[in-house]
Amino acid sequence: MMVRKPKQQRAKVTVDTIIQAGFIAVSQSGIHGATTRQIAEISGIGVGSLYEYFENKEAIYQAMNQHFVNDIVDMLRKLTPNLVRLNLHDVVELLLNSFSDLLRRDGGIYLKYVRYSRYSPLIETALMEFAMRYAMHNPKFLRLENMATINYICITGGIFSVIRHLSTPTPNVTFDQLLEGLSRMTTSYFDAEFARLDHVEKPNL
């Protein structure tokens, strides 16, 4: 936990600097190898000053995770007005492209962090909430009783596939091929569910 929550702008800048240094330290040494001293050195802040804001390394990691999640939520917030008007195939491509850009931003510190860290359920929650917003704007998806299951499979599968691809030095497929495959997989899954539902709802003649 944070020892002292920043209120003044200067303190907020200091905390953000420590968090950014945490991402760099993890990218250099891994989750277990990074130390508070290393984070302090990268941030240019004394170890004593660091402990004024964070109790220990785990508290810094918690703040880093929240920072990462906040950036994903902010990305979704900016994309949502456009995404809800697109067909599902284009939604998957744009969403995963944007997620990839976020992971590779600032020298790929998020990508290196997410490779070492545990997958945050908060990321999944943010994406599931977007999926429900998309369904509200496209009511045909609300017909599906197993919408939550489909979303879970497609979202987690897409996220892990993108992270795995970007983390592999020489992947067997291009990123565009991956996006096309994931988009087709998602649309095919939904199409199959709609076809099954239509068959169940069709009256026997």
GROMACS .gro file of C-alpha atoms in nm:
model
  205
    1MET     CA    1   0.000   0.000   0.000
    2MET     CA    2   0.102   0.360  -0.045
    3VAL     CA    3   0.240   0.523   0.268
    4ARG     CA    4   0.137   0.872   0.163
    5LYS     CA    5  -0.108   0.959  -0.110
    6PRO     CA    6   0.013   1.252  -0.320
    7LYS     CA    7  -0.199   1.567  -0.305
    8GLN     CA    8   0.024   1.837  -0.449
    9GLN     CA    9   0.127   1.832  -0.814
   10ARG     CA   10   0.495   1.788  -0.730
   11ALA     CA   11   0.421   1.482  -0.518
   12LYS     CA   12   0.204   1.336  -0.796
   13VAL     CA   13   0.490   1.380  -1.043
   14THR     CA   14   0.724   1.205  -0.801
   15VAL     CA   15   0.489   0.908  -0.764
   16ASP     CA   16   0.444   0.883  -1.142
   17THR     CA   17   0.822   0.894  -1.184
   18ILE     CA   18   0.862   0.606  -0.938
   19ILE     CA   19   0.595   0.403  -1.117
   20GLN     CA   20   0.757   0.458  -1.457
   21ALA     CA   21   1.093   0.362  -1.308
   22GLY     CA   22   0.928   0.046  -1.177
   23PHE     CA   23   0.828  -0.055  -1.528
   24ILE     CA   24   1.183   0.003  -1.651
   25ALA     CA   25   1.332  -0.194  -1.361
   26VAL     CA   26   1.101  -0.488  -1.431
   27SER     CA   27   1.190  -0.477  -1.801
   28GLN     CA   28   1.558  -0.493  -1.705
   29SER     CA   29   1.555  -0.740  -1.416
   30GLY     CA   30   1.214  -0.907  -1.404
   31ILE     CA   31   0.952  -0.899  -1.130
   32HIS     CA   32   1.163  -1.090  -0.880
   33GLY     CA   33   1.498  -0.937  -0.975
   34ALA     CA   34   1.399  -0.570  -0.957
   35THR     CA   35   1.467  -0.394  -0.626
   36THR     CA   36   1.350  -0.076  -0.461
   37ARG     CA   37   1.708   0.056  -0.475
   38GLN     CA   38   1.716  -0.007  -0.851
   39ILE     CA   39   1.379   0.167  -0.894
   40ALA     CA   40   1.503   0.461  -0.687
   41GLU     CA   41   1.820   0.490  -0.895
   42ILE     CA   42   1.630   0.484  -1.224
   43SER     CA   43   1.383   0.745  -1.101
   44GLY     CA   44   1.659   0.968  -0.966
   45ILE     CA   45   1.496   0.968  -0.623
   46GLY     CA   46   1.663   0.868  -0.299
   47VAL     CA   47   1.558   0.539  -0.144
   48GLY     CA   48   1.443   0.723   0.166
   49SER     CA   49   1.221   0.951  -0.042
   50LEU     CA   50   1.078   0.648  -0.223
   51TYR     CA   51   0.973   0.493   0.108
   52GLU     CA   52   0.786   0.812   0.192
   53TYR     CA   53   0.538   0.712  -0.079
   54PHE     CA   54   0.559   0.331  -0.102
   55GLU     CA   55   0.594   0.086   0.184
   56ASN     CA   56   0.780  -0.174  -0.023
   57LYS     CA   57   0.837  -0.308  -0.373
   58GLU     CA   58   0.503  -0.490  -0.375
   59ALA     CA   59   0.325  -0.158  -0.317
   60ILE     CA   60   0.502  -0.015  -0.621
   61TYR     CA   61   0.394  -0.317  -0.825
   62GLN     CA   62   0.033  -0.263  -0.717
   63ALA     CA   63   0.053   0.098  -0.834
   64MET     CA   64   0.211  -0.014  -1.162
   65ASN     CA   65  -0.070  -0.262  -1.222
   66GLN     CA   66  -0.333   0.003  -1.155
   67HIS     CA   67  -0.149   0.243  -1.388
   68PHE     CA   68  -0.152  -0.022  -1.663
   69VAL     CA   69  -0.520  -0.096  -1.611
   70ASN     CA   70  -0.606   0.275  -1.612
   71ASP     CA   71  -0.433   0.316  -1.948
   72ILE     CA   72  -0.633   0.025  -2.090
   73VAL     CA   73  -0.958   0.170  -1.957
   74ASP     CA   74  -0.864   0.509  -2.104
   75MET     CA   75  -0.789   0.344  -2.439
   76LEU     CA   76  -1.128   0.173  -2.438
   77ARG     CA   77  -1.306   0.495  -2.339
   78LYS     CA   78  -1.156   0.677  -2.637
   79LEU     CA   79  -1.227   0.393  -2.882
   80THR     CA   80  -1.578   0.299  -2.770
   81PRO     CA   81  -1.776   0.566  -2.962
   82ASN     CA   82  -1.621   0.439  -3.285
   83LEU     CA   83  -1.611   0.069  -3.199
   84VAL     CA   84  -1.983   0.035  -3.122
   85ARG     CA   85  -2.061   0.140  -3.481
   86LEU     CA   86  -1.834  -0.118  -3.642
   87ASN     CA   87  -1.904  -0.478  -3.740
   88LEU     CA   88  -1.758  -0.744  -3.513
   89HIS     CA   89  -1.469  -0.836  -3.742
   90ASP     CA   90  -1.346  -0.476  -3.754
   91VAL     CA   91  -1.399  -0.434  -3.379
   92VAL     CA   92  -1.164  -0.723  -3.302
   93GLU     CA   93  -0.897  -0.593  -3.540
   94LEU     CA   94  -0.910  -0.234  -3.415
   95LEU     CA   95  -0.925  -0.337  -3.049
   96LEU     CA   96  -0.629  -0.576  -3.068
   97ASN     CA   97  -0.430  -0.336  -3.284
   98SER     CA   98  -0.481  -0.065  -3.024
   99PHE     CA   99  -0.390  -0.306  -2.743
  100SER     CA  100  -0.072  -0.397  -2.931
  101ASP     CA  101   0.018  -0.029  -2.974
  102LEU     CA  102  -0.032   0.026  -2.601
  103LEU     CA  103   0.193  -0.268  -2.510
  104ARG     CA  104   0.470  -0.147  -2.741
  105ARG     CA  105   0.451   0.217  -2.633
  106ASP     CA  106   0.751   0.381  -2.461
  107GLY     CA  107   0.996   0.117  -2.572
  108GLY     CA  108   0.764  -0.170  -2.489
  109ILE     CA  109   0.774  -0.130  -2.109
  110TYR     CA  110   0.416  -0.253  -2.077
  111LEU     CA  111   0.488  -0.558  -2.292
  112LYS     CA  112   0.792  -0.648  -2.083
  113TYR     CA  113   0.592  -0.589  -1.764
  114VAL     CA  114   0.294  -0.801  -1.866
  115ARG     CA  115   0.523  -1.090  -1.962
  116TYR     CA  116   0.655  -1.105  -1.606
  117SER     CA  117   0.342  -1.010  -1.414
  118ARG     CA  118   0.031  -1.208  -1.336
  119TYR     CA  119  -0.258  -1.144  -1.573
  120SER     CA  120  -0.474  -0.884  -1.402
  121PRO     CA  121  -0.845  -0.968  -1.370
  122LEU     CA  122  -0.907  -0.592  -1.383
  123ILE     CA  123  -0.804  -0.594  -1.750
  124GLU     CA  124  -1.049  -0.872  -1.822
  125THR     CA  125  -1.322  -0.682  -1.635
  126ALA     CA  126  -1.261  -0.365  -1.837
  127LEU     CA  127  -1.284  -0.556  -2.165
  128MET     CA  128  -1.593  -0.746  -2.054
  129GLU     CA  129  -1.760  -0.415  -1.969
  130PHE     CA  130  -1.678  -0.288  -2.317
  131ALA     CA  131  -1.827  -0.605  -2.468
  132MET     CA  132  -2.153  -0.539  -2.285
  133ARG     CA  133  -2.157  -0.177  -2.409
  134TYR     CA  134  -2.110  -0.308  -2.763
  135ALA     CA  135  -2.400  -0.548  -2.715
  136MET     CA  136  -2.624  -0.268  -2.585
  137HIS     CA  137  -2.557  -0.073  -2.905
  138ASN     CA  138  -2.605  -0.389  -3.115
  139PRO     CA  139  -2.907  -0.557  -2.951
  140LYS     CA  140  -2.893  -0.876  -3.158
  141PHE     CA  141  -2.607  -0.993  -2.934
  142LEU     CA  142  -2.835  -0.971  -2.631
  143ARG     CA  143  -3.025  -1.271  -2.768
  144LEU     CA  144  -2.737  -1.495  -2.670
  145GLU     CA  145  -2.775  -1.641  -2.323
  146ASN     CA  146  -2.409  -1.752  -2.322
  147MET     CA  147  -2.278  -1.407  -2.417
  148ALA     CA  148  -2.057  -1.389  -2.107
  149THR     CA  149  -1.895  -1.725  -2.191
  150ILE     CA  150  -1.825  -1.626  -2.551
  151ASN     CA  151  -1.684  -1.292  -2.444
  152TYR     CA  152  -1.457  -1.457  -2.189
  153ILE     CA  153  -1.318  -1.707  -2.440
  154CYS     CA  154  -1.266  -1.453  -2.718
  155ILE     CA  155  -1.127  -1.175  -2.499
  156THR     CA  156  -0.881  -1.383  -2.297
  157GLY     CA  157  -0.781  -1.581  -2.606
  158GLY     CA  158  -0.719  -1.261  -2.803
  159ILE     CA  159  -0.519  -1.093  -2.527
  160PHE     CA  160  -0.294  -1.392  -2.461
  161SER     CA  161  -0.238  -1.447  -2.835
  162VAL     CA  162  -0.131  -1.087  -2.889
  163ILE     CA  163   0.102  -1.091  -2.586
  164ARG     CA  164   0.252  -1.423  -2.694
  165HIS     CA  165   0.304  -1.302  -3.051
  166LEU     CA  166   0.466  -0.973  -2.950
  167SER     CA  167   0.688  -1.155  -2.698
  168THR     CA  168   0.817  -1.406  -2.953
  169PRO     CA  169   1.132  -1.293  -3.140
  170THR     CA  170   1.045  -1.482  -3.460
  171PRO     CA  171   0.674  -1.572  -3.462
  172ASN     CA  172   0.549  -1.821  -3.720
  173VAL     CA  173   0.280  -1.583  -3.846
  174THR     CA  174   0.270  -1.210  -3.905
  175PHE     CA  175   0.077  -0.986  -3.671
  176ASP     CA  176  -0.173  -0.907  -3.949
  177GLN     CA  177  -0.230  -1.279  -4.002
  178LEU     CA  178  -0.288  -1.322  -3.629
  179LEU     CA  179  -0.543  -1.039  -3.622
  180GLU     CA  180  -0.726  -1.177  -3.924
  181GLY     CA  181  -0.736  -1.523  -3.767
  182LEU     CA  182  -0.864  -1.394  -3.433
  183SER     CA  183  -1.125  -1.178  -3.606
  184ARG     CA  184  -1.251  -1.471  -3.813
  185MET     CA  185  -1.251  -1.699  -3.510
  186THR     CA  186  -1.459  -1.453  -3.311
  187THR     CA  187  -1.712  -1.382  -3.586
  188SER     CA  188  -1.740  -1.752  -3.670
  189TYR     CA  189  -1.808  -1.833  -3.305
  190PHE     CA  190  -2.087  -1.576  -3.286
  191ASP     CA  191  -2.229  -1.679  -3.624
  192ALA     CA  192  -2.246  -2.041  -3.507
  193GLU     CA  193  -2.424  -1.938  -3.188
  194PHE     CA  194  -2.677  -1.727  -3.381
  195ALA     CA  195  -2.740  -2.018  -3.620
  196ARG     CA  196  -2.793  -2.254  -3.326
  197LEU     CA  197  -3.030  -2.007  -3.162
  198ASP     CA  198  -3.228  -1.959  -3.486
  199HIS     CA  199  -3.265  -2.335  -3.516
  200VAL     CA  200  -3.394  -2.365  -3.158
  201GLU     CA  201  -3.636  -2.075  -3.198
  202LYS     CA  202  -3.766  -2.188  -3.538
  203PRO     CA  203  -4.108  -2.350  -3.495
  204ASN     CA  204  -4.151  -2.708  -3.608
  205LEU     CA  205  -4.355  -2.724  -3.926
   0.00000   0.00000   0.00000
